[in-house]
């Protein structure tokens, strides 16, 4: 393999730059040219790419986001779009592709693989909803961002005897909500995967209130309900003064944590080594501390299994 491509796709996250840098430098050290497509699959379809050099990836390791930029592409979801993508890769002499992104992006990578493109996926999404890796890139940094914000809010909640509903990201995934609830000592986490009962929530808060706890933190995953409705329910049931805070895209940015810098550096290196070893249609991952590799076909039909247990723990500890 003489020339490979890299792209970042879907929601950006901290650690993507570490992966790009590591993959580029690993490939160049092995005498392989690297092109970087801008804005994910959209850049591949537009022919928007840059030749990557060692200098090009200098000074990005400590920065959040992705210097190649990211996007969601409707055109790439179509067969015609993907045929154009394959043609472009052939035209530019790109013999293998590294796709850094979330579950959707990895589905796209699998579709390319089925069309004969040697592809390796790198799991990168703060949602941490990708199976066969303990952690996706960006999750650790996002959790650190969240706990910093929640700790700040706890200070003001206790000063004013208020209940806060804090909305974190996760359209379909409750990972950030459950983990940040455990890590901040929040009273309750509401996640899309587990049906929640507003009466149960209010009973728990009322009991705590009667025991003398005059403030509360409820962490809500964005896909699991409307924060203001939940705050209104709590106010009506208990008389708590309530406030809502939506953390939004603040969670996704910022300098990557040590964990994400190391994970991105390991993933980028492993992705190139796999491509050069003739592996394809696979995703690199982190399994019990070691780099592992799983067929994309298996990854995209599998669900992460650890969340139920951790959500239960958040319930036990929130009592
Ligand atoms: N089933 C699919 N087939 C082909 N391409 C897909 C598929 N699903 C998603 N893609 C492509 O991948 C892009 C990114 O997917 P998506 O918006 O689901 O984000 P993601 O990679 O899951 O990241 P995140 O969830 O962290 O934001 C889509 O815009 C689309 O171009
Ligand atoms: O506003 P955007 O970029 O579409 O991203 C929002 C979505 O992306 C994610 O943050 C994952 O990156 C989801 O949890 C969220 O719903
Ligand atoms: Mg996704």
mmCIF file of C-alpha atoms and ligand atoms in Angstrom:
data_model
loop_
_atom_site.group_PDB
_atom_site.id
_atom_site.type_symbol
_atom_site.label_atom_id
_atom_site.label_comp_id
_atom_site.label_asym_id
_atom_site.label_seq_id
_atom_site.Cartn_x
_atom_site.Cartn_y
_atom_site.Cartn_z
ATOM 1 C CA UNK A 1 0.000 0.000 0.000
ATOM 2 C CA UNK A 2 1.556 3.305 -1.107
ATOM 3 C CA UNK A 3 -1.080 5.880 -0.258
ATOM 4 C CA UNK A 4 -3.836 5.968 2.343
ATOM 5 C CA UNK A 5 -6.587 8.418 3.335
ATOM 6 C CA UNK A 6 -7.890 9.612 6.719
ATOM 7 C CA UNK A 7 -11.141 11.333 7.591
ATOM 8 C CA UNK A 8 -13.100 12.316 10.702
ATOM 9 C CA UNK A 9 -16.890 11.999 10.501
ATOM 10 C CA UNK A 10 -20.024 12.605 12.610
ATOM 11 C CA UNK A 11 -19.860 14.590 15.858
ATOM 12 C CA UNK A 12 -16.320 15.757 16.569
ATOM 13 C CA UNK A 13 -14.571 14.837 19.805
ATOM 14 C CA UNK A 14 -11.360 15.432 21.688
ATOM 15 C CA UNK A 15 -8.694 12.923 20.749
ATOM 16 C CA UNK A 16 -9.444 12.917 17.022
ATOM 17 C CA UNK A 17 -6.371 15.098 16.419
ATOM 18 C CA UNK A 18 -4.170 12.684 18.357
ATOM 19 C CA UNK A 19 -5.409 9.887 16.076
ATOM 20 C CA UNK A 20 -4.827 11.856 12.881
ATOM 21 C CA UNK A 21 -1.324 12.804 14.020
ATOM 22 C CA UNK A 22 -0.419 9.279 15.055
ATOM 23 C CA UNK A 23 -1.814 7.634 11.908
ATOM 24 C CA UNK A 24 -0.060 10.182 9.686
ATOM 25 C CA UNK A 25 3.293 9.829 11.377
ATOM 26 C CA UNK A 26 3.066 6.033 11.534
ATOM 27 C CA UNK A 27 2.271 5.838 7.823
ATOM 28 C CA UNK A 28 4.980 8.312 6.803
ATOM 29 C CA UNK A 29 7.529 6.397 8.895
ATOM 30 C CA UNK A 30 6.547 3.291 6.917
ATOM 31 C CA UNK A 31 7.028 5.127 3.581
ATOM 32 C CA UNK A 32 3.282 5.458 2.908
ATOM 33 C CA UNK A 33 1.770 8.743 1.685
ATOM 34 C CA UNK A 34 -1.255 10.123 3.514
ATOM 35 C CA UNK A 35 -4.102 12.340 2.370
ATOM 36 C CA UNK A 36 -6.563 13.926 4.789
ATOM 37 C CA UNK A 37 -10.136 14.445 3.566
ATOM 38 C CA UNK A 38 -11.788 17.527 5.016
ATOM 39 C CA UNK A 39 -15.244 17.347 6.630
ATOM 40 C CA UNK A 40 -15.613 13.583 6.611
ATOM 41 C CA UNK A 41 -17.449 11.839 3.807
ATOM 42 C CA UNK A 42 -18.525 15.218 2.448
ATOM 43 C CA UNK A 43 -14.886 16.062 1.665
ATOM 44 C CA UNK A 44 -14.378 12.688 0.044
ATOM 45 C CA UNK A 45 -17.371 13.374 -2.219
ATOM 46 C CA UNK A 46 -16.159 16.891 -3.051
ATOM 47 C CA UNK A 47 -12.556 15.896 -3.589
ATOM 48 C CA UNK A 48 -11.531 18.221 -0.781
ATOM 49 C CA UNK A 49 -8.282 16.862 0.643
ATOM 50 C CA UNK A 50 -4.787 17.820 1.710
ATOM 51 C CA UNK A 51 -1.482 15.980 1.489
ATOM 52 C CA UNK A 52 -0.476 15.193 5.063
ATOM 53 C CA UNK A 53 3.091 15.766 6.176
ATOM 54 C CA UNK A 54 4.775 15.484 9.556
ATOM 55 C CA UNK A 55 4.671 19.279 9.806
ATOM 56 C CA UNK A 56 0.976 19.366 8.877
ATOM 57 C CA UNK A 57 0.092 17.412 12.029
ATOM 58 C CA UNK A 58 2.420 19.298 14.362
ATOM 59 C CA UNK A 59 0.850 21.297 17.179
ATOM 60 C CA UNK A 60 -2.559 19.564 17.092
ATOM 61 C CA UNK A 61 -2.193 16.848 19.753
ATOM 62 C CA UNK A 62 -3.377 19.068 22.602
ATOM 63 C CA UNK A 63 -6.291 20.639 20.719
ATOM 64 C CA UNK A 64 -9.916 19.506 20.906
ATOM 65 C CA UNK A 65 -12.094 19.027 17.826
ATOM 66 C CA UNK A 66 -10.564 17.835 14.573
ATOM 67 C CA UNK A 67 -8.280 19.896 12.410
ATOM 68 C CA UNK A 68 -9.575 18.002 9.343
ATOM 69 C CA UNK A 69 -13.066 19.118 10.435
ATOM 70 C CA UNK A 70 -16.104 16.852 10.532
ATOM 71 C CA UNK A 71 -19.578 16.695 9.019
ATOM 72 C CA UNK A 72 -22.639 14.561 8.450
ATOM 73 C CA UNK A 73 -23.292 13.766 4.769
ATOM 74 C CA UNK A 74 -26.705 12.832 3.417
ATOM 75 C CA UNK A 75 -25.260 12.211 -0.060
ATOM 76 C CA UNK A 76 -22.931 9.528 1.293
ATOM 77 C CA UNK A 77 -25.947 7.622 2.620
ATOM 78 C CA UNK A 78 -27.055 6.990 -0.990
ATOM 79 C CA UNK A 79 -25.633 4.259 -3.226
ATOM 80 C CA UNK A 80 -24.807 6.871 -5.878
ATOM 81 C CA UNK A 81 -22.954 8.932 -3.306
ATOM 82 C CA UNK A 82 -20.886 5.984 -2.143
ATOM 83 C CA UNK A 83 -20.104 4.977 -5.751
ATOM 84 C CA UNK A 84 -18.773 8.495 -6.286
ATOM 85 C CA UNK A 85 -16.677 8.142 -3.112
ATOM 86 C CA UNK A 86 -15.135 4.897 -4.378
ATOM 87 C CA UNK A 87 -14.357 6.525 -7.760
ATOM 88 C CA UNK A 88 -12.692 9.447 -6.032
ATOM 89 C CA UNK A 89 -10.506 7.163 -3.935
ATOM 90 C CA UNK A 90 -9.403 5.375 -7.125
ATOM 91 C CA UNK A 91 -8.770 8.699 -8.937
ATOM 92 C CA UNK A 92 -6.570 9.974 -6.111
ATOM 93 C CA UNK A 93 -4.663 6.694 -5.839
ATOM 94 C CA UNK A 94 -5.868 6.123 -2.267
ATOM 95 C CA UNK A 95 -5.566 2.394 -1.576
ATOM 96 C CA UNK A 96 -6.830 2.289 2.013
ATOM 97 C CA UNK A 97 -8.955 4.500 4.240
ATOM 98 C CA UNK A 98 -9.070 5.194 7.992
ATOM 99 C CA UNK A 99 -12.487 6.386 9.184
ATOM 100 C CA UNK A 100 -12.531 8.058 12.609
ATOM 101 C CA UNK A 101 -16.090 8.529 13.879
ATOM 102 C CA UNK A 102 -19.149 7.235 15.691
ATOM 103 C CA UNK A 103 -21.534 4.356 14.986
ATOM 104 C CA UNK A 104 -23.007 6.043 11.902
ATOM 105 C CA UNK A 105 -19.595 6.747 10.426
ATOM 106 C CA UNK A 106 -18.571 3.132 11.066
ATOM 107 C CA UNK A 107 -21.689 1.954 9.217
ATOM 108 C CA UNK A 108 -20.506 4.125 6.328
ATOM 109 C CA UNK A 109 -17.037 2.569 6.575
ATOM 110 C CA UNK A 110 -18.578 -0.905 6.399
ATOM 111 C CA UNK A 111 -20.538 0.093 3.292
ATOM 112 C CA UNK A 112 -17.282 1.200 1.618
ATOM 113 C CA UNK A 113 -15.573 -2.020 2.667
ATOM 114 C CA UNK A 114 -18.377 -4.000 1.021
ATOM 115 C CA UNK A 115 -17.643 -2.074 -2.175
ATOM 116 C CA UNK A 116 -14.038 -3.273 -2.101
ATOM 117 C CA UNK A 117 -12.323 -0.399 -0.274
ATOM 118 C CA UNK A 118 -9.832 -1.509 2.377
ATOM 119 C CA UNK A 119 -11.099 0.343 5.462
ATOM 120 C CA UNK A 120 -10.187 0.447 9.136
ATOM 121 C CA UNK A 121 -12.532 2.219 11.579
ATOM 122 C CA UNK A 122 -11.580 4.088 14.744
ATOM 123 C CA UNK A 123 -14.377 4.477 17.354
ATOM 124 C CA UNK A 124 -14.733 8.168 18.220
ATOM 125 C CA UNK A 125 -17.918 9.473 19.807
ATOM 126 C CA UNK A 126 -18.666 10.972 23.181
ATOM 127 C CA UNK A 127 -21.823 8.820 23.162
ATOM 128 C CA UNK A 128 -19.691 5.705 23.873
ATOM 129 C CA UNK A 129 -22.339 3.646 22.115
ATOM 130 C CA UNK A 130 -19.979 1.482 20.068
ATOM 131 C CA UNK A 131 -19.518 -2.187 21.000
ATOM 132 C CA UNK A 132 -16.144 -3.988 21.064
ATOM 133 C CA UNK A 133 -14.281 -1.118 22.624
ATOM 134 C CA UNK A 134 -14.383 -0.300 26.324
ATOM 135 C CA UNK A 135 -14.036 3.364 25.497
ATOM 136 C CA UNK A 136 -14.469 5.398 22.349
ATOM 137 C CA UNK A 137 -12.320 8.476 21.809
ATOM 138 C CA UNK A 138 -13.557 11.669 23.402
ATOM 139 C CA UNK A 139 -15.639 10.048 26.137
ATOM 140 C CA UNK A 140 -13.131 10.612 28.913
ATOM 141 C CA UNK A 141 -12.648 14.290 28.038
ATOM 142 C CA UNK A 142 -16.404 14.841 27.761
ATOM 143 C CA UNK A 143 -16.977 13.228 31.157
ATOM 144 C CA UNK A 144 -14.308 15.457 32.683
ATOM 145 C CA UNK A 145 -16.030 18.494 31.155
ATOM 146 C CA UNK A 146 -19.368 17.369 32.564
ATOM 147 C CA UNK A 147 -18.166 16.701 36.078
ATOM 148 C CA UNK A 148 -16.473 20.098 36.208
ATOM 149 C CA UNK A 149 -19.763 21.772 35.246
ATOM 150 C CA UNK A 150 -21.897 19.650 37.591
ATOM 151 C CA UNK A 151 -19.562 20.306 40.535
ATOM 152 C CA UNK A 152 -19.973 24.057 39.879
ATOM 153 C CA UNK A 153 -23.742 23.705 39.728
ATOM 154 C CA UNK A 154 -23.802 21.690 42.958
ATOM 155 C CA UNK A 155 -22.217 24.635 44.763
ATOM 156 C CA UNK A 156 -24.966 27.015 43.726
ATOM 157 C CA UNK A 157 -27.699 24.375 44.173
ATOM 158 C CA UNK A 158 -26.722 23.903 47.815
ATOM 159 C CA UNK A 159 -26.455 27.659 48.423
ATOM 160 C CA UNK A 160 -30.062 28.159 47.287
ATOM 161 C CA UNK A 161 -31.785 24.884 48.240
ATOM 162 C CA UNK A 162 -32.615 24.084 44.643
ATOM 163 C CA UNK A 163 -33.038 21.036 42.472
ATOM 164 C CA UNK A 164 -31.260 21.154 39.100
ATOM 165 C CA UNK A 165 -32.038 19.115 36.030
ATOM 166 C CA UNK A 166 -28.809 19.048 34.028
ATOM 167 C CA UNK A 167 -29.092 17.873 30.440
ATOM 168 C CA UNK A 168 -26.080 16.107 28.946
ATOM 169 C CA UNK A 169 -25.575 14.807 25.405
ATOM 170 C CA UNK A 170 -26.818 11.442 24.256
ATOM 171 C CA UNK A 171 -29.549 11.337 21.638
ATOM 172 C CA UNK A 172 -29.805 7.558 21.962
ATOM 173 C CA UNK A 173 -27.187 6.837 24.561
ATOM 174 C CA UNK A 174 -27.284 7.248 28.336
ATOM 175 C CA UNK A 175 -23.613 6.533 28.938
ATOM 176 C CA UNK A 176 -22.582 10.117 29.731
ATOM 177 C CA UNK A 177 -25.626 10.624 31.971
ATOM 178 C CA UNK A 178 -25.146 7.453 34.044
ATOM 179 C CA UNK A 179 -21.373 7.808 34.349
ATOM 180 C CA UNK A 180 -21.481 11.480 35.268
ATOM 181 C CA UNK A 181 -24.224 10.748 37.819
ATOM 182 C CA UNK A 182 -21.917 8.232 39.514
ATOM 183 C CA UNK A 183 -18.909 10.538 39.294
ATOM 184 C CA UNK A 184 -20.687 13.612 40.703
ATOM 185 C CA UNK A 185 -22.890 11.927 43.291
ATOM 186 C CA UNK A 186 -26.062 13.037 41.501
ATOM 187 C CA UNK A 187 -29.370 11.845 42.924
ATOM 188 C CA UNK A 188 -30.836 10.479 39.703
ATOM 189 C CA UNK A 189 -29.919 9.736 36.081
ATOM 190 C CA UNK A 190 -32.526 9.548 33.326
ATOM 191 C CA UNK A 191 -31.417 7.734 30.183
ATOM 192 C CA UNK A 192 -33.080 6.702 26.899
ATOM 193 C CA UNK A 193 -32.336 2.992 27.347
ATOM 194 C CA UNK A 194 -34.303 2.622 30.605
ATOM 195 C CA UNK A 195 -37.888 3.736 31.032
ATOM 196 C CA UNK A 196 -38.140 6.096 33.971
ATOM 197 C CA UNK A 197 -41.064 6.732 36.239
ATOM 198 C CA UNK A 198 -41.639 10.350 37.220
ATOM 199 C CA UNK A 199 -43.493 9.254 40.374
ATOM 200 C CA UNK A 200 -40.505 7.140 41.422
ATOM 201 C CA UNK A 201 -38.177 10.093 40.850
ATOM 202 C CA UNK A 202 -40.400 12.460 42.859
ATOM 203 C CA UNK A 203 -40.852 9.939 45.702
ATOM 204 C CA UNK A 204 -37.125 9.494 45.996
ATOM 205 C CA UNK A 205 -36.494 13.246 46.040
ATOM 206 C CA UNK A 206 -39.350 13.842 48.525
ATOM 207 C CA UNK A 207 -37.976 11.229 50.913
ATOM 208 C CA UNK A 208 -34.538 12.784 50.736
ATOM 209 C CA UNK A 209 -36.061 16.226 51.209
ATOM 210 C CA UNK A 210 -37.869 15.041 54.318
ATOM 211 C CA UNK A 211 -34.593 13.619 55.598
ATOM 212 C CA UNK A 212 -33.111 17.102 55.309
ATOM 213 C CA UNK A 213 -31.454 17.094 51.873
ATOM 214 C CA UNK A 214 -32.618 20.393 50.467
ATOM 215 C CA UNK A 215 -30.914 20.274 47.052
ATOM 216 C CA UNK A 216 -30.718 17.715 44.289
ATOM 217 C CA UNK A 217 -29.040 17.029 40.980
ATOM 218 C CA UNK A 218 -30.829 15.060 38.264
ATOM 219 C CA UNK A 219 -28.806 14.251 35.158
ATOM 220 C CA UNK A 220 -30.834 13.806 32.000
ATOM 221 C CA UNK A 221 -29.565 12.387 28.712
ATOM 222 C CA UNK A 222 -30.889 14.628 25.946
ATOM 223 C CA UNK A 223 -32.770 11.798 24.232
ATOM 224 C CA UNK A 224 -34.635 10.722 27.378
ATOM 225 C CA UNK A 225 -37.080 13.550 27.985
ATOM 226 C CA UNK A 226 -37.593 17.290 28.215
ATOM 227 C CA UNK A 227 -35.575 18.888 30.987
ATOM 228 C CA UNK A 228 -38.090 21.656 31.685
ATOM 229 C CA UNK A 229 -40.979 19.154 32.011
ATOM 230 C CA UNK A 230 -39.027 17.111 34.522
ATOM 231 C CA UNK A 231 -38.116 20.253 36.484
ATOM 232 C CA UNK A 232 -41.791 21.308 36.510
ATOM 233 C CA UNK A 233 -42.842 17.850 37.750
ATOM 234 C CA UNK A 234 -40.367 18.042 40.612
ATOM 235 C CA UNK A 235 -41.488 21.529 41.535
ATOM 236 C CA UNK A 236 -45.167 20.507 41.531
ATOM 237 C CA UNK A 237 -44.605 17.299 43.511
ATOM 238 C CA UNK A 238 -42.225 18.570 46.182
ATOM 239 C CA UNK A 239 -42.255 22.333 46.035
ATOM 240 C CA UNK A 240 -38.551 22.412 45.321
ATOM 241 C CA UNK A 241 -37.341 25.483 43.522
ATOM 242 C CA UNK A 242 -35.947 24.048 40.301
ATOM 243 C CA UNK A 243 -33.583 25.182 37.546
ATOM 244 C CA UNK A 244 -32.524 23.633 34.244
ATOM 245 C CA UNK A 245 -29.041 23.691 32.747
ATOM 246 C CA UNK A 246 -28.344 22.331 29.261
ATOM 247 C CA UNK A 247 -24.622 21.661 28.908
ATOM 248 C CA UNK A 248 -24.815 21.302 25.118
ATOM 249 C CA UNK A 249 -21.769 21.364 22.883
ATOM 250 C CA UNK A 250 -19.504 22.561 25.692
ATOM 251 C CA UNK A 251 -19.202 18.849 26.506
ATOM 252 C CA UNK A 252 -17.690 17.915 23.170
ATOM 253 C CA UNK A 253 -14.777 20.369 23.044
ATOM 254 C CA UNK A 254 -11.683 21.256 25.020
ATOM 255 C CA UNK A 255 -8.156 19.971 25.331
ATOM 256 C CA UNK A 256 -8.173 16.161 25.301
ATOM 257 C CA UNK A 257 -7.472 14.391 28.585
ATOM 258 C CA UNK A 258 -4.311 12.320 28.961
ATOM 259 C CA UNK A 259 -6.473 9.239 28.421
ATOM 260 C CA UNK A 260 -7.808 10.505 25.084
ATOM 261 C CA UNK A 261 -4.376 11.646 23.886
ATOM 262 C CA UNK A 262 -2.939 8.214 24.612
ATOM 263 C CA UNK A 263 -5.953 6.346 23.241
ATOM 264 C CA UNK A 264 -5.942 8.417 20.030
ATOM 265 C CA UNK A 265 -2.209 7.879 19.597
ATOM 266 C CA UNK A 266 -2.593 4.116 20.065
ATOM 267 C CA UNK A 267 -5.658 3.875 17.806
ATOM 268 C CA UNK A 268 -4.025 5.880 14.987
ATOM 269 C CA UNK A 269 -0.926 3.721 15.061
ATOM 270 C CA UNK A 270 -2.897 0.465 15.214
ATOM 271 C CA UNK A 271 -5.219 1.507 12.373
ATOM 272 C CA UNK A 272 -2.272 2.070 10.006
ATOM 273 C CA UNK A 273 -0.502 -1.117 11.052
ATOM 274 C CA UNK A 274 -3.685 -3.083 10.404
ATOM 275 C CA UNK A 275 -4.169 -1.590 6.953
ATOM 276 C CA UNK A 276 -0.548 -2.305 6.033
ATOM 277 C CA UNK A 277 -0.874 -5.858 7.345
ATOM 278 C CA UNK A 278 -3.727 -6.404 4.896
ATOM 279 C CA UNK A 279 -6.468 -6.355 7.537
ATOM 280 C CA UNK A 280 -9.620 -4.648 6.339
ATOM 281 C CA UNK A 281 -13.252 -4.103 7.233
ATOM 282 C CA UNK A 282 -12.309 -3.950 10.915
ATOM 283 C CA UNK A 283 -12.482 -1.499 13.804
ATOM 284 C CA UNK A 284 -9.672 -1.031 16.295
ATOM 285 C CA UNK A 285 -10.770 -0.870 19.925
ATOM 286 C CA UNK A 286 -9.616 -0.986 23.514
ATOM 287 C CA UNK A 287 -10.323 -4.305 25.230
ATOM 288 C CA UNK A 288 -9.174 -4.661 28.856
ATOM 289 C CA UNK A 289 -6.368 -2.173 28.269
ATOM 290 C CA UNK A 290 -5.107 -3.805 25.066
ATOM 291 C CA UNK A 291 -5.670 -2.765 21.475
ATOM 292 C CA UNK A 292 -8.095 -5.183 19.844
ATOM 293 C CA UNK A 293 -9.703 -5.437 16.437
ATOM 294 C CA UNK A 294 -13.195 -6.577 15.424
ATOM 295 C CA UNK A 295 -14.999 -6.966 12.105
ATOM 296 C CA UNK A 296 -17.101 -3.867 11.376
ATOM 297 C CA UNK A 297 -19.881 -6.215 10.336
ATOM 298 C CA UNK A 298 -19.982 -7.534 13.898
ATOM 299 C CA UNK A 299 -19.497 -4.132 15.538
ATOM 300 C CA UNK A 300 -22.426 -2.409 13.842
ATOM 301 C CA UNK A 301 -24.986 -5.057 14.816
ATOM 302 C CA UNK A 302 -23.836 -5.348 18.431
ATOM 303 C CA UNK A 303 -24.932 -3.391 21.468
ATOM 304 C CA UNK A 304 -22.733 -2.257 24.295
ATOM 305 C CA UNK A 305 -23.555 -4.400 27.303
ATOM 306 C CA UNK A 306 -22.033 -2.581 30.269
ATOM 307 C CA UNK A 307 -24.509 0.297 30.594
ATOM 308 C CA UNK A 308 -27.302 -1.521 32.493
ATOM 309 C CA UNK A 309 -24.971 -2.494 35.294
ATOM 310 C CA UNK A 310 -23.497 1.004 35.595
ATOM 311 C CA UNK A 311 -26.926 2.632 35.498
ATOM 312 C CA UNK A 312 -27.991 0.342 38.368
ATOM 313 C CA UNK A 313 -24.939 1.511 40.297
ATOM 314 C CA UNK A 314 -25.911 5.153 39.742
ATOM 315 C CA UNK A 315 -29.308 4.277 41.277
ATOM 316 C CA UNK A 316 -27.840 2.561 44.319
ATOM 317 C CA UNK A 317 -25.446 5.418 44.987
ATOM 318 C CA UNK A 318 -28.071 8.117 44.419
ATOM 319 C CA UNK A 319 -30.327 6.898 47.213
HETATM 320 N N1 LIG B 1 -26.012 3.304 7.550
HETATM 321 C C1 LIG B 1 -25.153 4.161 6.951
HETATM 322 N N2 LIG B 1 -24.680 3.915 5.715
HETATM 323 C C2 LIG B 1 -23.819 4.745 5.117
HETATM 324 N N3 LIG B 1 -23.369 5.879 5.669
HETATM 325 C C3 LIG B 1 -23.801 6.192 6.891
HETATM 326 C C4 LIG B 1 -24.709 5.359 7.601
HETATM 327 N N4 LIG B 1 -24.980 5.922 8.806
HETATM 328 C C5 LIG B 1 -24.261 7.062 8.831
HETATM 329 N N5 LIG B 1 -23.541 7.219 7.697
HETATM 330 C C6 LIG B 1 -22.668 8.348 7.355
HETATM 331 O O1 LIG B 1 -21.895 8.732 8.508
HETATM 332 C C7 LIG B 1 -22.187 10.098 8.838
HETATM 333 C C8 LIG B 1 -22.080 10.290 10.332
HETATM 334 O O2 LIG B 1 -23.047 9.482 10.988
HETATM 335 P P1 LIG B 1 -23.831 10.003 12.301
HETATM 336 O O3 LIG B 1 -24.419 11.323 11.992
HETATM 337 O O4 LIG B 1 -24.721 8.900 12.728
HETATM 338 O O5 LIG B 1 -22.677 10.299 13.355
HETATM 339 P P2 LIG B 1 -21.745 9.275 14.151
HETATM 340 O O6 LIG B 1 -20.605 8.859 13.299
HETATM 341 O O7 LIG B 1 -22.563 8.191 14.745
HETATM 342 O O8 LIG B 1 -21.154 10.249 15.280
HETATM 343 P P3 LIG B 1 -21.900 10.812 16.603
HETATM 344 O O9 LIG B 1 -23.076 9.947 16.904
HETATM 345 O O10 LIG B 1 -20.829 10.736 17.631
HETATM 346 O O11 LIG B 1 -22.250 12.218 16.288
HETATM 347 C C9 LIG B 1 -23.580 10.352 8.253
HETATM 348 O O12 LIG B 1 -23.824 11.705 8.007
HETATM 349 C C10 LIG B 1 -23.502 9.568 6.957
HETATM 350 O O13 LIG B 1 -22.813 10.273 5.959
HETATM 351 O O1 LIG B 2 -25.333 19.074 17.062
HETATM 352 P P1 LIG B 2 -24.711 17.918 16.394
HETATM 353 O O2 LIG B 2 -23.324 18.188 15.925
HETATM 354 O O3 LIG B 2 -25.576 17.329 15.323
HETATM 355 O O4 LIG B 2 -24.480 16.779 17.469
HETATM 356 C C1 LIG B 2 -25.411 16.357 18.407
HETATM 357 C C2 LIG B 2 -25.306 14.909 18.697
HETATM 358 O O5 LIG B 2 -23.978 14.402 18.604
HETATM 359 C C3 LIG B 2 -23.652 13.715 19.790
HETATM 360 O O6 LIG B 2 -23.073 14.599 20.646
HETATM 361 C C4 LIG B 2 -22.564 12.740 19.634
HETATM 362 O O7 LIG B 2 -21.410 13.406 19.159
HETATM 363 C C5 LIG B 2 -24.989 13.290 20.330
HETATM 364 O O8 LIG B 2 -25.021 12.885 21.665
HETATM 365 C C6 LIG B 2 -25.795 14.524 20.038
HETATM 366 O O9 LIG B 2 -27.143 14.321 20.016
HETATM 367 MG MG1 LIG B 3 -23.625 8.069 16.596
#
